[in-house]
Amino acid sequence: MTDDRKAIVPVWMLATGEAQIPALTGDEPMTAERLAELRGVLAVLADHPIATLEAHPLPDRLDRGSGIPLDAASPLAKHLTELLTQSARTSPVAAKATAAGEGLYRIVVPEKVAAQLGQGILRPMAAKGTADGIHGALVNSAGRIAAQATFEPVGKAAAAGAVGGAGATAGVATAGGAALTVAAPLVLMAVAVGVSAHADRKRQQAIDHITGLLEQLHEQKLEDEYSELDGCRDAIDKATALLLDQGKLGVSLGVDSAVHAINTALGAADRRLAQWRAALDKLPDDKPVEIGTLTKSFPGVDDQEGVFHAHLELAALAIALKRRVIVLQAVEHAQEDPDNLFTNFVRALKRDQQRLDELESSIAGVLVRLSKLELARPHARRPVFTTAEVDRLMRTAHRIHKLGDGVATDGRPTDVAIEVARDKDGSVVVFPALPA
């Protein structure tokens, strides 16, 4: 993205219900820092969550492979088109920014809602080439998101239509001079697709890792577990496409059998986690551990292509697939009551995400505990160790200590950003949800 100090970025404030807030902003432009502060204030004062929508130019180079494409007739694309069309009639800034028909739109959902969406889905994904960067479509070469842009509120924009045609959640709420577009359907669908895209990306990462592991291991039982899990993808992909087009799920899609396979895999992950914890509890806290003792409880932990690592990837795959199923269930539940979209959606997500968050956090805890173990030199009658023994000890110690690298144990909620690329024909690509 071009670093343009004169760029003007329109910002819509999207309420997920009829909200009453004091006057916090007028029509004056604001900085990115002030906009971030405003989001925090709105999250505290508003009766319903307030999201913000920013309009940016579409970058020349944009990797769409990680996103979920939706055609112009999909609910999300239609809601966005209606919002932009109505806004252009009343706001010169919005009209200029959307005149090209294409753009990159960034919806930021407040921390209050993010906490209810589950901690695991919102952990940052490190960008390539930087230790602490966050991957995102709007990140420029300096790692800053629209750092030099000026943000200008769009006042009194007309609302996007509600999912299913219901109008109870659409409208403009004006409180103390601040115009809020009540657009729960737009926010809901953006969050749903963004969270689903994020989970699918995690699924693909797990598949990439486990495929190589199984090729080396030749473990039939693990291959069967993997095949059954990977076989769920087709049903989940079809169900996702159907629900995002406001269709109804049927038995013929095979979602029920896919959920059974995923739950079976999660049960296996729970059992393995319990075994790992019990094995760690038996190890002495103040003494080094021999490699043989460690590998007996954690087979393959000393080998990057070992069984232990395959079990970790199977658990990651099951968690990612389950997160997609939860989003499907939440969207279906919300669409059954179109007059109360966002509340139902968040409630359904929160209830089922907790178990996954706990499982993911517990596995991370095991990896951290393993990474802190001190390995003992092997017992031998000879006073001198061979070069092979020394090499194995050093190699294993290095691999064990690296288990804790990149493990996210901090589940504090953060604002969630969903980036949507819109083409001239009205179709969109929704990218994985990220911490804002």
PDB file of C-alpha atoms in Angstrom, residues 64-71 73-80 105 107 109 117 121-122 125 163 184-202 236-237 239-246 320 323-332 334-335 342 345 349 353 416-421 427-434:
ATOM      1  CA  ARG A  64      -6.383 -13.430  -2.415  1.00  0.00           C
ATOM      2  CA  GLY A  65      -5.555 -17.086  -1.877  1.00  0.00           C
ATOM      3  CA  SER A  66      -6.042 -16.969   1.894  1.00  0.00           C
ATOM      4  CA  GLY A  67      -9.495 -15.374   1.664  1.00  0.00           C
ATOM      5  CA  ILE A  68     -13.012 -16.644   1.000  1.00  0.00           C
ATOM      6  CA  PRO A  69     -14.544 -15.319  -2.249  1.00  0.00           C
ATOM      7  CA  LEU A  70     -18.235 -14.351  -2.355  1.00  0.00           C
ATOM      8  CA  ASP A  71     -20.111 -13.228  -5.454  1.00  0.00           C
ATOM      9  CA  ALA A  73     -25.331 -11.656  -4.890  1.00  0.00           C
ATOM     10  CA  SER A  74     -24.110 -12.918  -1.510  1.00  0.00           C
ATOM     11  CA  PRO A  75     -25.579 -11.198   1.560  1.00  0.00           C
ATOM     12  CA  LEU A  76     -22.290  -9.661   2.706  1.00  0.00           C
ATOM     13  CA  ALA A  77     -21.511  -8.244  -0.746  1.00  0.00           C
ATOM     14  CA  LYS A  78     -25.050  -6.852  -1.084  1.00  0.00           C
ATOM     15  CA  HIS A  79     -24.983  -5.237   2.373  1.00  0.00           C
ATOM     16  CA  LEU A  80     -21.641  -3.603   1.606  1.00  0.00           C
ATOM     17  CA  TYR A 105     -12.573  -2.326   3.300  1.00  0.00           C
ATOM     18  CA  ILE A 107     -14.041  -3.698   9.521  1.00  0.00           C
ATOM     19  CA  VAL A 109     -14.953  -5.150  15.756  1.00  0.00           C
ATOM     20  CA  LEU A 117     -15.546 -14.808  19.940  1.00  0.00           C
ATOM     21  CA  ILE A 121      -9.152 -17.513  16.873  1.00  0.00           C
ATOM     22  CA  LEU A 122      -7.662 -14.059  17.423  1.00  0.00           C
ATOM     23  CA  MET A 125      -0.106 -14.739  12.693  1.00  0.00           C
ATOM     24  CA  VAL A 163     -30.116 -10.537   6.382  1.00  0.00           C
ATOM     25  CA  ALA A 184     -25.805  -5.813  12.364  1.00  0.00           C
ATOM     26  CA  PRO A 185     -26.125  -8.063   9.270  1.00  0.00           C
ATOM     27  CA  LEU A 186     -23.061  -6.524   7.613  1.00  0.00           C
ATOM     28  CA  VAL A 187     -20.964  -6.848  10.771  1.00  0.00           C
ATOM     29  CA  LEU A 188     -22.215 -10.368  11.469  1.00  0.00           C
ATOM     30  CA  MET A 189     -21.469 -11.664   7.997  1.00  0.00           C
ATOM     31  CA  ALA A 190     -18.037 -10.020   7.922  1.00  0.00           C
ATOM     32  CA  VAL A 191     -17.098 -11.561  11.261  1.00  0.00           C
ATOM     33  CA  ALA A 192     -18.505 -14.942  10.239  1.00  0.00           C
ATOM     34  CA  VAL A 193     -16.556 -15.105   6.984  1.00  0.00           C
ATOM     35  CA  GLY A 194     -13.400 -13.624   8.515  1.00  0.00           C
ATOM     36  CA  VAL A 195     -13.372 -16.095  11.399  1.00  0.00           C
ATOM     37  CA  SER A 196     -14.107 -18.974   9.022  1.00  0.00           C
ATOM     38  CA  ALA A 197     -11.265 -17.873   6.722  1.00  0.00           C
ATOM     39  CA  HIS A 198      -8.901 -17.657   9.692  1.00  0.00           C
ATOM     40  CA  ALA A 199      -9.840 -21.160  10.844  1.00  0.00           C
ATOM     41  CA  ASP A 200      -9.442 -22.505   7.314  1.00  0.00           C
ATOM     42  CA  ARG A 201      -5.993 -20.991   7.084  1.00  0.00           C
ATOM     43  CA  LYS A 202      -5.017 -22.704  10.322  1.00  0.00           C
ATOM     44  CA  ILE A 236     -17.739 -28.028   5.694  1.00  0.00           C
ATOM     45  CA  ASP A 237     -16.780 -26.055   2.576  1.00  0.00           C
ATOM     46  CA  ALA A 239     -22.027 -25.902   4.171  1.00  0.00           C
ATOM     47  CA  THR A 240     -20.073 -22.658   4.517  1.00  0.00           C
ATOM     48  CA  ALA A 241     -20.876 -21.594   0.963  1.00  0.00           C
ATOM     49  CA  LEU A 242     -24.543 -22.485   1.411  1.00  0.00           C
ATOM     50  CA  LEU A 243     -25.010 -20.628   4.702  1.00  0.00           C
ATOM     51  CA  LEU A 244     -23.166 -17.535   3.501  1.00  0.00           C
ATOM     52  CA  ASP A 245     -25.636 -17.463   0.611  1.00  0.00           C
ATOM     53  CA  GLN A 246     -28.507 -17.744   3.118  1.00  0.00           C
ATOM     54  CA  ALA A 320      -9.311 -25.608  13.170  1.00  0.00           C
ATOM     55  CA  ARG A 323     -13.841 -23.649  14.757  1.00  0.00           C
ATOM     56  CA  ARG A 324     -15.277 -23.581  11.241  1.00  0.00           C
ATOM     57  CA  VAL A 325     -18.169 -25.792  12.336  1.00  0.00           C
ATOM     58  CA  ILE A 326     -18.880 -23.472  15.275  1.00  0.00           C
ATOM     59  CA  VAL A 327     -19.106 -20.498  12.920  1.00  0.00           C
ATOM     60  CA  LEU A 328     -21.513 -22.438  10.705  1.00  0.00           C
ATOM     61  CA  GLN A 329     -23.703 -23.281  13.683  1.00  0.00           C
ATOM     62  CA  ALA A 330     -23.610 -19.695  14.919  1.00  0.00           C
ATOM     63  CA  VAL A 331     -24.599 -18.256  11.532  1.00  0.00           C
ATOM     64  CA  GLU A 332     -27.417 -20.777  11.165  1.00  0.00           C
ATOM     65  CA  ALA A 334     -28.489 -16.197  14.023  1.00  0.00           C
ATOM     66  CA  GLN A 335     -30.328 -16.424  10.706  1.00  0.00           C
ATOM     67  CA  PHE A 342     -25.601 -10.293  16.516  1.00  0.00           C
ATOM     68  CA  PHE A 345     -24.329 -15.098  16.866  1.00  0.00           C
ATOM     69  CA  LEU A 349     -19.818 -18.676  19.338  1.00  0.00           C
ATOM     70  CA  GLN A 353     -15.388 -21.738  21.698  1.00  0.00           C
ATOM     71  CA  VAL A 416     -10.653  -7.830  15.553  1.00  0.00           C
ATOM     72  CA  ALA A 417      -9.995  -6.638  12.006  1.00  0.00           C
ATOM     73  CA  ILE A 418     -11.613  -8.219   8.942  1.00  0.00           C
ATOM     74  CA  GLU A 419     -10.361  -6.992   5.579  1.00  0.00           C
ATOM     75  CA  VAL A 420     -12.640  -7.252   2.543  1.00  0.00           C
ATOM     76  CA  ALA A 421     -11.459  -6.716  -1.046  1.00  0.00           C
ATOM     77  CA  SER A 427     -17.982  -9.462  -5.617  1.00  0.00           C
ATOM     78  CA  VAL A 428     -15.761  -9.625  -2.539  1.00  0.00           C
ATOM     79  CA  VAL A 429     -12.935 -11.630  -1.002  1.00  0.00           C
ATOM     80  CA  VAL A 430     -12.917 -11.763   2.804  1.00  0.00           C
ATOM     81  CA  PHE A 431      -9.527 -12.283   4.432  1.00  0.00           C
ATOM     82  CA  PRO A 432      -8.815 -14.108   7.718  1.00  0.00           C
ATOM     83  CA  ALA A 433      -9.762 -12.230  10.873  1.00  0.00           C
ATOM     84  CA  LEU A 434      -6.760 -10.695  12.620  1.00  0.00           C
TER      85      LEU A 434
END
